Amino acid sequence: MLIINTGGTFNKRYDPIKGELFVPQDNRAIESIRTSLVMDISLQGILYKDSLEMDDHDRSVLAKTIAQSDEQIIIVVHGTDTMDLSARYVANLALEKVIVFTGAMIPFSIDPLEATANLSMAMGYAQNASNGVYIVMQGVMGRYDSVKKNKFAGKFEYV
Amino acid sequence: MLIINTGGTFNKRYDPIKGELFVPQDNRAIESIRTSLVMDISLQGILYKDSLEMDDHDRSVLAKTIAQSDEQIIIVVHGTDTMDLSARYVANLALEKVIVFTGAMIPFSIDPLEATANLSMAMGYAQNASNGVYIVMQGVMGRYDSVKKNKFAGKFEYV
Amino acid sequence: MLIINTGGTFNKRYDPIKGELFVPQDNRAIESIRTSLVMDISLQGILYKDSLEMDDHDRSVLAKTIAQSDEQIIIVVHGTDTMDLSARYVANLALEKVIVFTGAMIPFSIDPLEATANLSMAMGYAQNASNGVYIVMQGVMGRYDSVKKNKFAGKFEYV
Amino acid sequence: MLIINTGGTFNKRYDPIKGELFVPQDNRAIESIRTSLVMDISLQGILYKDSLEMDDHDRSVLAKTIAQSDEQIIIVVHGTDTMDLSARYVANLALEKVIVFTGAMIPFSIDPLEATANLSMAMGYAQNASNGVYIVMQGVMGRYDSVKKNKFAGKFEYV
């Protein structure tokens, strides 16, 4: 299993000098969760962006990273706003892998529960899934085109 | 999906007057995690015991609770010391359900990460599993008889 | 002892729908800290502003609230950017009270330690202080004109 | 200012293998709080005991540590059960110092708020106190013989 961290709200931390949240260029949030686990999980950080700032070049970088990995199961930590676009982009490549997108509505640094629950549920979901691209967020789990963010409610839901 | 809470370390809280940890007669830890999720999850508390104090009568109560539930997917939060015994007891009944045992080595009230990760991974694992009894702990996931607690290392591992 | 909450970073929380921090119109952060204490502390919320948005009218509201209180010891939770201006404004009134300004560089909701330490240290400091206006932040404690925020370092220091 | 850490509930952590809380031979809890502060605070660990296990020899070690310090202000982190005995022991030496005892009813590792509030309030209280021995716990602050633990309520109170 490989976790690819692309950034997004999941990873945001507070900068006390600027007084704002930012996407750090590291994987500290995921590493904190991984400490609780004994399984062997690889972790690779790329892009480190708010998903509103991702474009198709970024998506091609993500897709290449997935395609080149030796791992059969890939978890992608991603911003929630364009998670569906990146998932569709990757799905179009029809890779012979289990690829599960997840993220968080609240930064791990502010409330670790949702981020930890989402990442862990994605990992559990991937374990028994057949090849394909999925989204697992807030307990909503399914094929990438069956799960969508409701931006007004701030929650994910089945399409 | 139904979560059955039997107690165990997962739920322990600190009593400042006695100066010790105890298994509370409530489901507060699981409820805290459930708040982060939008999926519909039922929750039922029974026994509320340290698993070292569970006997076969307790296991029959657990088995009956599982058998009588309308839910197809059952997550059992259980103490780690006799999780394997209870899982075997339930497996012997060959119920037509997906039943995943989980718990925590550290109480949710002390470190929410491991407990949240275990419960969420169990839920994700259950979603795609075929009928049977499983244990999901600390990223180790498999049939109940393929996963075991290593009491010296304080970690779960594959048999 | 009366705690007057005017808002500021101390109180900020995350809005998952807008994806940003905001100053809530409540005193939840201070109430969480107060739960750990057994002493009788009054709490009054006013303004609820980022201190960069405070003007002299706001400061007159704060001053009036302090002057009208029956309490001899007043703790003011305030944003850090203009804490010195508000403290000077109040000091010019030469009230016969102990008035201690405090706040936080990191929201309580993100890291409870600094906010809890600052508020509690301000309360301890006030207990033995003679009448006057003081600032207590991050372990730096003194008369309002002897303590200043270093905006580049993101830390308070003695003038 | 010097913080002397003697152990007690304040410092207790959970041992996942034994399944119990223990007093660690380190100062990690106090160090975590100190990170939020910019003031220069020395820290010295001695004894590392549950205060029910402290005897007069231990108290003489504590008294000697205080007497030999160059610091004028001493904060003693101590278990709550015999905090009054140790404070009286030290008070009998009539040292020309400000000595404030504090601790916690709930371990910092379980709930950081009370421990952080108590230590920080003790530090603020000490800043303006005249020489003497004091207890500061849960917002209750005064001379060592005016503050007492109510073991039935699990709270400190004025005598």
XYZ file of C-alpha atoms in Angstrom:
636
model
C 0.000 0.000 0.000
C 1.224 3.467 -0.962
C -0.212 6.749 0.325
C 0.350 9.642 -2.086
C -0.048 13.013 -0.384
C -0.976 15.865 -2.730
C -1.853 18.401 -0.020
C -5.315 19.903 0.524
C -7.191 20.825 3.687
C -6.225 17.501 5.286
C -2.664 18.768 5.719
C -3.213 22.477 6.461
C -1.462 24.031 9.440
C -1.601 27.436 11.091
C 1.104 30.044 10.557
C 1.075 32.182 13.740
C 3.020 35.025 12.117
C 0.796 35.415 9.045
C -2.287 34.382 11.009
C -3.498 31.985 8.333
C -3.662 28.352 7.346
C -1.307 27.017 4.674
C -0.560 23.726 2.903
C 2.842 22.655 4.238
C 5.466 21.041 2.020
C 5.568 17.923 4.169
C 3.562 14.844 5.212
C 3.445 15.424 8.957
C -0.320 14.872 9.354
C -0.247 11.495 7.609
C 2.911 10.502 9.461
C 1.147 11.184 12.788
C -1.643 8.801 11.839
C 0.762 6.192 10.493
C 2.485 6.059 13.900
C -0.624 4.355 15.316
C -0.407 1.563 12.777
C 1.937 -1.405 12.587
C 1.369 -2.271 8.929
C 3.981 -1.347 6.375
C 2.763 1.699 4.443
C 4.823 3.689 1.967
C 4.252 7.433 1.810
C 5.132 9.825 -1.000
C 4.468 13.578 -1.111
C 3.869 15.457 -4.391
C 2.376 18.817 -5.428
C 1.377 19.936 -1.868
C -1.416 22.162 -3.170
C -4.834 23.387 -2.270
C -6.914 21.431 -4.777
C -8.480 24.647 -6.139
C -5.028 25.442 -7.519
C -4.531 22.104 -9.271
C -4.585 21.956 -13.036
C -4.322 19.148 -15.567
C -0.550 19.265 -15.480
C -0.724 18.541 -11.741
C -3.161 15.726 -12.463
C -0.761 14.212 -14.980
C 1.969 14.309 -12.323
C -0.357 12.501 -9.925
C -1.340 9.935 -12.563
C 2.275 9.270 -13.464
C 3.167 8.787 -9.804
C 0.384 6.236 -9.448
C 1.232 4.419 -12.673
C 4.912 4.147 -11.833
C 4.393 2.765 -8.350
C 4.986 -0.919 -7.700
C 2.172 -0.949 -5.186
C -1.163 -2.478 -6.100
C -3.152 -0.360 -3.643
C -2.838 3.419 -3.790
C -4.454 5.891 -1.366
C -4.459 9.521 -2.605
C -4.832 12.283 -0.008
C -6.291 15.210 -1.941
C -8.113 18.510 -1.439
C -11.882 18.091 -1.468
C -12.832 20.766 -4.014
C -11.453 19.049 -7.112
C -11.100 15.507 -5.788
C -13.734 14.344 -8.278
C -11.833 15.902 -11.227
C -8.558 14.235 -10.275
C -10.301 10.913 -9.661
C -11.943 11.075 -13.097
C -8.606 11.993 -14.701
C -6.969 8.964 -13.114
C -9.930 6.679 -13.847
C -9.637 7.502 -17.554
C -6.242 5.806 -17.548
C -7.856 2.489 -16.507
C -4.850 1.403 -14.439
C -4.870 -2.120 -13.054
C -4.834 -0.887 -9.465
C -7.068 -0.112 -6.527
C -6.960 3.686 -6.159
C -8.869 5.367 -3.317
C -9.102 9.153 -3.005
C -9.651 10.705 0.402
C -9.081 14.001 2.197
C -10.707 16.055 4.936
C -13.120 18.936 5.401
C -11.244 20.006 8.568
C -7.425 20.070 8.798
C -5.878 17.256 10.865
C -4.095 19.977 12.858
C -7.444 21.435 13.968
C -9.459 18.244 14.469
C -7.587 14.989 13.983
C -10.720 12.822 14.089
C -12.218 13.388 10.644
C -8.871 13.240 8.818
C -7.832 10.095 10.702
C -11.211 8.468 10.109
C -11.195 9.275 6.392
C -7.661 8.049 5.723
C -8.139 4.884 7.765
C -11.497 4.076 6.224
C -9.964 4.541 2.770
C -7.222 2.087 3.704
C -9.701 -0.479 4.991
C -11.953 -0.012 1.972
C -9.049 -0.494 -0.440
C -8.054 -3.790 1.123
C -11.034 -5.692 -0.288
C -11.846 -3.602 -3.365
C -11.456 -4.735 -6.972
C -9.377 -2.608 -9.347
C -10.850 0.830 -9.933
C -10.958 4.391 -8.650
C -12.943 5.221 -5.515
C -13.694 8.069 -3.148
C -13.980 7.513 0.630
C -14.934 10.600 2.660
C -16.755 10.958 6.003
C -18.089 7.412 5.839
C -19.350 7.807 2.271
C -17.588 5.159 0.147
C -18.001 4.249 -3.489
C -16.834 4.477 -7.083
C -15.392 7.913 -7.894
C -18.461 8.878 -9.927
C -20.943 7.860 -7.231
C -19.663 10.149 -4.471
C -19.693 13.964 -4.603
C -18.989 16.942 -2.363
C -22.025 19.021 -1.462
C -20.346 22.424 -1.220
C -23.305 24.100 0.476
C -23.636 21.501 3.215
C -19.881 20.973 3.514
C -20.420 17.216 3.358
C -19.873 14.382 0.923
C -22.855 12.398 -0.328
C -23.839 9.702 -2.804
C -24.749 11.031 -6.253
C -24.006 -0.929 9.541
C -24.229 -1.489 13.305
C -21.442 -0.821 15.809
C -21.747 -2.954 18.945
C -19.723 -1.542 21.816
C -18.687 -4.124 24.431
C -16.178 -1.900 26.279
C -12.443 -2.585 26.514
C -9.469 -0.243 26.480
C -10.921 1.666 23.502
C -13.505 3.226 25.804
C -11.551 3.671 29.046
C -11.623 7.037 30.767
C -9.833 8.469 33.792
C -11.530 8.828 37.165
C -9.775 11.769 38.864
C -11.072 10.834 42.331
C -9.947 7.194 42.274
C -6.935 8.043 40.122
C -7.515 5.152 37.735
C -8.897 4.235 34.349
C -12.292 2.535 34.118
C -14.606 1.187 31.413
C -17.548 3.605 31.372
C -21.137 2.410 30.910
C -21.574 4.546 27.796
C -20.496 4.907 24.152
C -18.995 8.400 24.298
C -15.714 7.524 22.534
C -17.479 5.955 19.544
C -19.999 8.777 19.452
C -17.154 11.302 19.203
C -15.783 9.510 16.157
C -19.223 9.107 14.599
C -19.692 12.894 14.697
C -17.061 13.204 11.954
C -19.001 10.943 9.636
C -22.136 11.601 7.638
C -23.084 7.984 6.986
C -25.918 6.435 8.940
C -24.450 4.153 11.604
C -26.396 2.466 14.381
C -24.685 2.063 17.744
C -25.563 -0.322 20.550
C -23.755 -0.716 23.872
C -23.639 -4.027 25.757
C -21.541 -5.569 28.547
C -19.142 -2.579 28.946
C -16.328 -4.790 30.261
C -12.611 -5.094 30.239
C -12.214 -8.125 27.964
C -10.183 -9.981 30.620
C -13.407 -10.141 32.618
C -15.526 -11.565 29.804
C -16.745 -15.140 30.013
C -18.740 -17.374 27.699
C -22.004 -16.040 29.008
C -20.907 -12.575 27.912
C -19.941 -14.011 24.547
C -23.364 -15.554 24.138
C -24.904 -12.135 24.852
C -22.691 -10.621 22.167
C -23.507 -13.392 19.688
C -27.233 -13.018 20.313
C -27.006 -9.252 19.795
C -25.282 -9.815 16.460
C -27.681 -12.546 15.337
C -30.756 -10.513 16.172
C -29.639 -7.362 14.365
C -31.198 -6.502 11.023
C -27.901 -5.073 9.846
C -25.755 -7.033 7.442
C -22.492 -5.417 8.544
C -21.547 -5.511 12.232
C -18.519 -3.829 13.802
C -17.684 -5.053 17.328
C -15.589 -2.776 19.562
C -13.938 -5.147 22.038
C -11.063 -5.321 24.498
C -7.879 -6.619 22.899
C -6.941 -9.372 25.353
C -9.749 -11.798 24.490
C -10.826 -10.372 21.132
C -9.681 -13.583 19.450
C -11.777 -15.749 21.802
C -14.933 -13.732 21.194
C -14.301 -13.669 17.442
C -13.914 -17.468 17.398
C -17.067 -17.886 19.500
C -19.030 -15.784 17.024
C -17.408 -17.440 13.992
C -18.577 -20.836 15.227
C -22.159 -19.666 14.722
C -21.509 -19.163 10.981
C -23.873 -16.202 10.721
C -24.578 -14.838 7.237
C -23.058 -11.472 8.086
C -19.864 -9.447 7.817
C -18.572 -9.146 11.387
C -15.404 -7.133 12.070
C -13.831 -6.979 15.541
C -11.734 -3.991 16.482
C -10.558 -2.151 19.599
C -7.547 -0.149 20.739
C -4.287 -0.566 22.634
C -4.584 3.011 23.942
C -7.859 4.515 25.198
C -9.521 7.023 22.848
C -9.546 9.456 25.785
C -5.735 9.343 25.981
C -4.848 9.214 22.294
C -7.757 9.435 19.858
C -5.676 8.519 16.802
C -5.266 4.748 17.197
C -8.864 4.164 18.300
C -10.239 6.341 15.490
C -7.977 4.671 12.929
C -8.928 1.160 14.052
C -12.678 1.732 14.116
C -12.657 3.565 10.766
C -10.454 0.991 9.072
C -12.758 -1.757 10.339
C -15.714 0.084 8.816
C -13.954 0.518 5.483
C -12.788 -3.101 5.499
C -16.289 -4.380 6.211
C -17.794 -2.509 3.268
C -16.230 -4.813 0.668
C -15.791 -8.018 2.675
C -17.675 -11.253 2.079
C -19.571 -12.838 4.984
C -17.291 -13.940 7.795
C -15.603 -12.850 11.000
C -12.552 -10.565 10.842
C -10.171 -8.639 13.056
C -8.893 -5.181 12.069
C -6.359 -3.642 14.465
C -3.571 -1.099 13.878
C -3.621 -1.634 10.132
C -3.509 -5.425 10.445
C -6.645 -6.775 8.723
C -7.775 -10.326 8.078
C -9.879 -13.335 9.034
C -10.262 -13.665 12.815
C -7.875 -16.616 12.931
C -5.143 -14.912 10.908
C -4.611 -11.911 13.218
C -3.345 -12.100 16.793
C -2.258 -9.830 19.617
C 1.410 -10.038 20.519
C 1.175 -9.297 24.241
C 4.888 -8.718 24.682
C 5.196 -6.200 21.862
C 1.784 -4.652 22.531
C 0.947 -4.920 18.856
C -1.269 -6.971 16.601
C 0.296 -9.130 13.894
C -0.535 -11.736 11.287
C -0.372 -15.327 12.547
C -12.569 37.956 38.935
C -14.198 38.763 35.588
C -12.957 37.579 32.192
C -14.022 39.892 29.359
C -13.790 38.195 25.982
C -13.366 40.580 23.042
C -12.463 37.949 20.436
C -9.117 37.732 18.636
C -7.044 34.762 17.524
C -7.519 33.108 20.935
C -11.130 32.315 20.009
C -10.865 31.590 16.286
C -12.439 28.429 14.923
C -12.483 26.783 11.503
C -15.453 27.012 9.164
C -15.328 23.838 7.036
C -17.682 25.244 4.399
C -15.819 28.504 3.781
C -12.477 26.861 4.518
C -11.302 29.672 6.788
C -10.887 30.703 10.386
C -13.358 33.138 11.929
C -13.951 34.853 15.273
C -17.090 33.191 16.670
C -19.770 35.176 18.518
C -19.356 33.049 21.640
C -16.971 32.239 24.512
C -16.547 28.512 23.943
C -12.728 28.493 24.141
C -12.652 30.277 27.489
C -15.494 28.123 28.784
C -13.505 24.992 27.950
C -10.605 26.236 30.048
C -12.870 27.368 32.875
C -14.219 23.820 33.176
C -10.843 22.734 34.576
C -11.044 25.277 37.383
C -13.123 25.263 40.546
C -12.820 28.966 41.344
C -15.750 31.260 40.670
C -15.013 33.264 37.514
C -17.484 35.486 35.716
C -17.288 35.659 31.935
C -18.676 38.338 29.628
C -18.365 38.454 25.843
C -18.279 41.751 23.912
C -17.230 42.890 20.420
C -15.994 39.438 19.215
C -13.568 40.993 16.752
C -10.206 40.411 15.195
C -8.202 43.132 16.938
C -7.091 44.603 13.584
C -10.724 45.622 13.117
C -11.063 47.345 16.477
C -11.375 51.124 16.606
C -11.615 53.626 19.420
C -15.360 53.184 19.671
C -14.755 49.491 20.372
C -12.160 50.479 22.954
C -14.633 52.773 24.676
C -17.085 49.856 24.841
C -14.381 47.725 26.433
C -13.415 50.479 28.866
C -17.031 51.040 29.881
C -17.501 47.293 30.460
C -14.466 47.241 32.727
C -15.451 50.403 34.597
C -18.989 49.211 35.237
C -17.994 45.788 36.572
C -18.187 45.170 40.310
C -15.140 42.916 40.058
C -11.788 44.188 41.252
C -9.766 41.911 38.972
C -10.445 41.966 35.234
C -8.852 39.706 32.632
C -9.289 40.874 29.023
C -8.920 38.293 26.238
C -7.954 40.328 23.180
C -6.410 39.961 19.729
C -2.645 40.365 19.792
C -2.203 42.957 17.034
C -3.723 45.929 18.866
C -3.600 44.622 22.430
C -1.143 47.372 23.307
C -3.450 50.099 21.940
C -6.441 48.854 23.904
C -4.338 48.456 27.042
C -3.070 52.037 26.731
C -6.622 53.283 26.120
C -7.807 51.573 29.298
C -4.722 52.637 31.263
C -5.459 56.295 30.474
C -8.656 55.970 32.500
C -6.641 55.130 35.635
C -9.317 52.795 37.019
C -8.824 51.468 40.542
C -8.632 47.879 39.320
C -6.193 45.162 38.335
C -6.623 44.746 34.568
C -4.616 42.077 32.720
C -4.715 41.747 28.936
C -3.973 38.387 27.362
C -4.673 36.492 24.135
C -2.984 33.907 21.940
C -0.815 33.651 18.845
C -2.469 30.305 17.961
C -6.226 29.690 18.261
C -7.293 27.530 21.218
C -9.122 25.333 18.683
C -5.832 24.548 16.928
C -3.478 24.283 19.899
C -5.073 24.609 23.317
C -1.754 24.841 25.178
C -0.681 28.424 24.463
C -4.149 29.909 24.927
C -4.698 27.963 28.165
C -1.251 28.914 29.470
C -1.722 32.608 28.648
C -5.171 32.938 30.194
C -4.195 30.978 33.309
C -0.948 32.860 33.788
C -2.846 36.147 33.458
C -5.242 34.978 36.176
C -2.408 33.974 38.492
C -0.535 37.191 37.799
C -3.604 39.312 38.546
C -4.138 37.704 41.923
C -1.141 39.421 43.529
C -0.824 42.543 41.354
C -1.469 46.095 42.519
C -3.952 48.233 40.590
C -2.868 48.940 37.039
C -2.975 47.622 33.489
C -0.780 44.678 32.479
C -0.077 42.350 29.578
C 0.638 38.638 30.119
C 1.499 36.673 26.958
C 3.598 33.503 26.443
C 5.228 33.852 29.846
C 6.097 37.514 29.319
C 4.389 39.482 32.113
C 4.519 43.180 32.990
C 2.981 46.642 32.847
C 1.152 47.242 29.554
C 3.890 49.543 28.300
C 6.721 47.143 29.099
C 5.508 44.224 26.932
C 5.165 44.300 23.158
C 4.415 41.977 20.265
C 7.315 41.368 17.910
C 5.369 40.915 14.672
C 8.311 39.504 12.746
C 9.159 36.834 15.296
C 5.517 36.177 16.180
C 6.390 36.436 19.874
C 5.866 38.828 22.740
C 8.880 40.406 24.422
C 9.858 42.991 26.995
C 10.309 46.502 25.592
C 12.246 30.890 37.612
C 12.884 27.173 38.158
C 10.322 24.399 37.767
C 11.135 21.332 39.869
C 9.285 18.257 38.671
C 8.770 15.574 41.347
C 6.264 13.468 39.372
C 2.653 12.861 40.407
C -0.531 12.570 38.366
C 0.430 15.653 36.334
C 3.079 13.604 34.531
C 1.421 10.179 34.282
C 1.340 8.441 30.923
C -0.275 5.246 29.657
C 1.685 2.060 29.138
C -0.157 0.145 26.379
C 1.541 -3.156 27.187
C 0.786 -3.171 30.920
C -2.487 -1.332 30.377
C -1.858 1.128 33.202
C -0.738 4.642 33.974
C 2.755 5.228 35.340
C 4.924 8.147 36.453
C 7.606 8.451 33.775
C 11.224 9.280 34.601
C 11.152 12.404 32.438
C 9.683 15.915 32.182
C 7.881 15.589 28.860
C 4.536 17.033 30.030
C 6.136 20.191 31.425
C 8.353 20.499 28.365
C 5.284 20.436 26.114
C 3.779 23.351 28.019
C 7.071 25.235 28.096
C 7.187 25.146 24.281
C 4.264 27.606 24.204
C 6.182 30.133 26.275
C 9.021 32.431 25.310
C 10.240 33.215 28.828
C 13.379 31.582 30.110
C 12.400 28.813 32.535
C 14.768 26.259 34.021
C 13.457 22.761 34.603
C 14.829 20.083 36.898
C 13.411 16.602 37.470
C 13.803 14.742 40.803
C 12.149 11.774 42.536
C 9.510 11.108 39.785
C 7.080 9.564 42.262
C 3.416 9.214 42.914
C 3.097 11.476 45.962
C 1.517 8.658 48.027
C 4.932 6.989 47.874
C 6.879 10.022 49.059
C 8.452 9.970 52.512
C 10.402 12.502 54.557
C 13.647 11.508 52.915
C 12.118 12.440 49.549
C 10.945 15.727 51.058
C 14.450 16.482 52.265
C 15.732 15.883 48.726
C 13.118 18.316 47.422
C 13.944 20.905 50.103
C 17.653 20.640 49.374
C 17.029 21.094 45.639
C 15.034 24.242 46.342
C 17.541 25.641 48.833
C 20.498 25.078 46.532
C 18.906 26.732 43.494
C 20.047 30.198 42.474
C 16.523 31.018 41.353
C 14.340 33.229 43.507
C 11.068 31.786 42.212
C 10.508 28.026 42.411
C 7.506 26.135 41.024
C 7.155 22.561 42.332
C 5.093 20.112 40.279
C 3.937 17.503 42.808
C 1.338 14.761 43.268
C -1.847 16.061 44.849
C -2.264 13.568 47.693
C 0.647 14.736 49.828
C 1.240 18.159 48.290
C 0.244 19.763 51.611
C 2.772 17.660 53.559
C 5.633 18.556 51.258
C 4.631 22.220 51.234
C 4.596 22.288 55.060
C 7.961 20.519 55.178
C 9.460 23.136 52.887
C 7.701 26.010 54.668
C 9.309 24.960 57.950
C 12.693 25.814 56.450
C 11.612 29.464 55.986
C 13.663 29.912 52.824
C 13.893 33.421 51.378
C 12.162 32.395 48.184
C 8.781 32.317 46.475
C 7.826 28.627 46.315
C 4.577 27.597 44.615
C 3.342 23.994 44.627
C 1.076 22.790 41.847
C 0.050 19.548 40.137
C -3.008 18.093 38.434
C -6.000 15.889 39.162
C -5.927 14.579 35.580
C -2.694 13.626 33.768
C -1.526 16.102 31.121
C -1.449 13.151 28.702
C -5.183 12.590 29.169
C -6.419 16.175 29.388
C -3.794 18.868 28.867
C -6.072 21.721 29.962
C -6.080 21.324 33.743
C -2.358 20.601 34.002
C -1.477 23.504 31.692
C -3.816 25.853 33.555
C -2.440 24.854 36.963
C 1.230 25.177 36.041
C 0.706 28.467 34.208
C -1.404 29.960 36.973
C 1.265 28.971 39.494
C 3.866 30.759 37.378
C 1.760 33.900 37.100
C 0.925 33.808 40.808
C 4.588 33.461 41.765
C 5.601 36.516 39.756
C 4.020 38.990 42.179
C 4.093 36.982 45.422
C 6.203 37.809 48.449
C 8.511 35.141 49.860
C 6.649 32.130 51.193
C 5.190 28.757 50.274
C 1.949 28.582 48.297
C -0.372 26.113 46.608
C -2.063 26.925 43.279
C -4.492 24.268 41.993
C -7.568 24.531 39.722
C -7.829 28.277 40.237
C -7.543 27.997 44.021
C -4.479 30.038 45.066
C -3.094 30.850 48.502
C -0.616 30.140 51.293
C 0.140 26.431 51.603
C -1.940 26.118 54.775
C -4.987 27.834 53.318
C -5.560 25.451 50.384
C -6.427 21.767 50.716
C -7.445 18.829 48.569
C -10.973 17.567 49.138
C -10.428 13.879 48.402
C -14.117 13.053 48.176
C -14.939 15.796 45.673
C -11.641 15.436 43.817
C -11.144 19.194 43.982
C -8.994 21.690 45.814
C -10.615 24.255 48.096
C -9.806 26.967 50.598
C -9.507 25.736 54.189
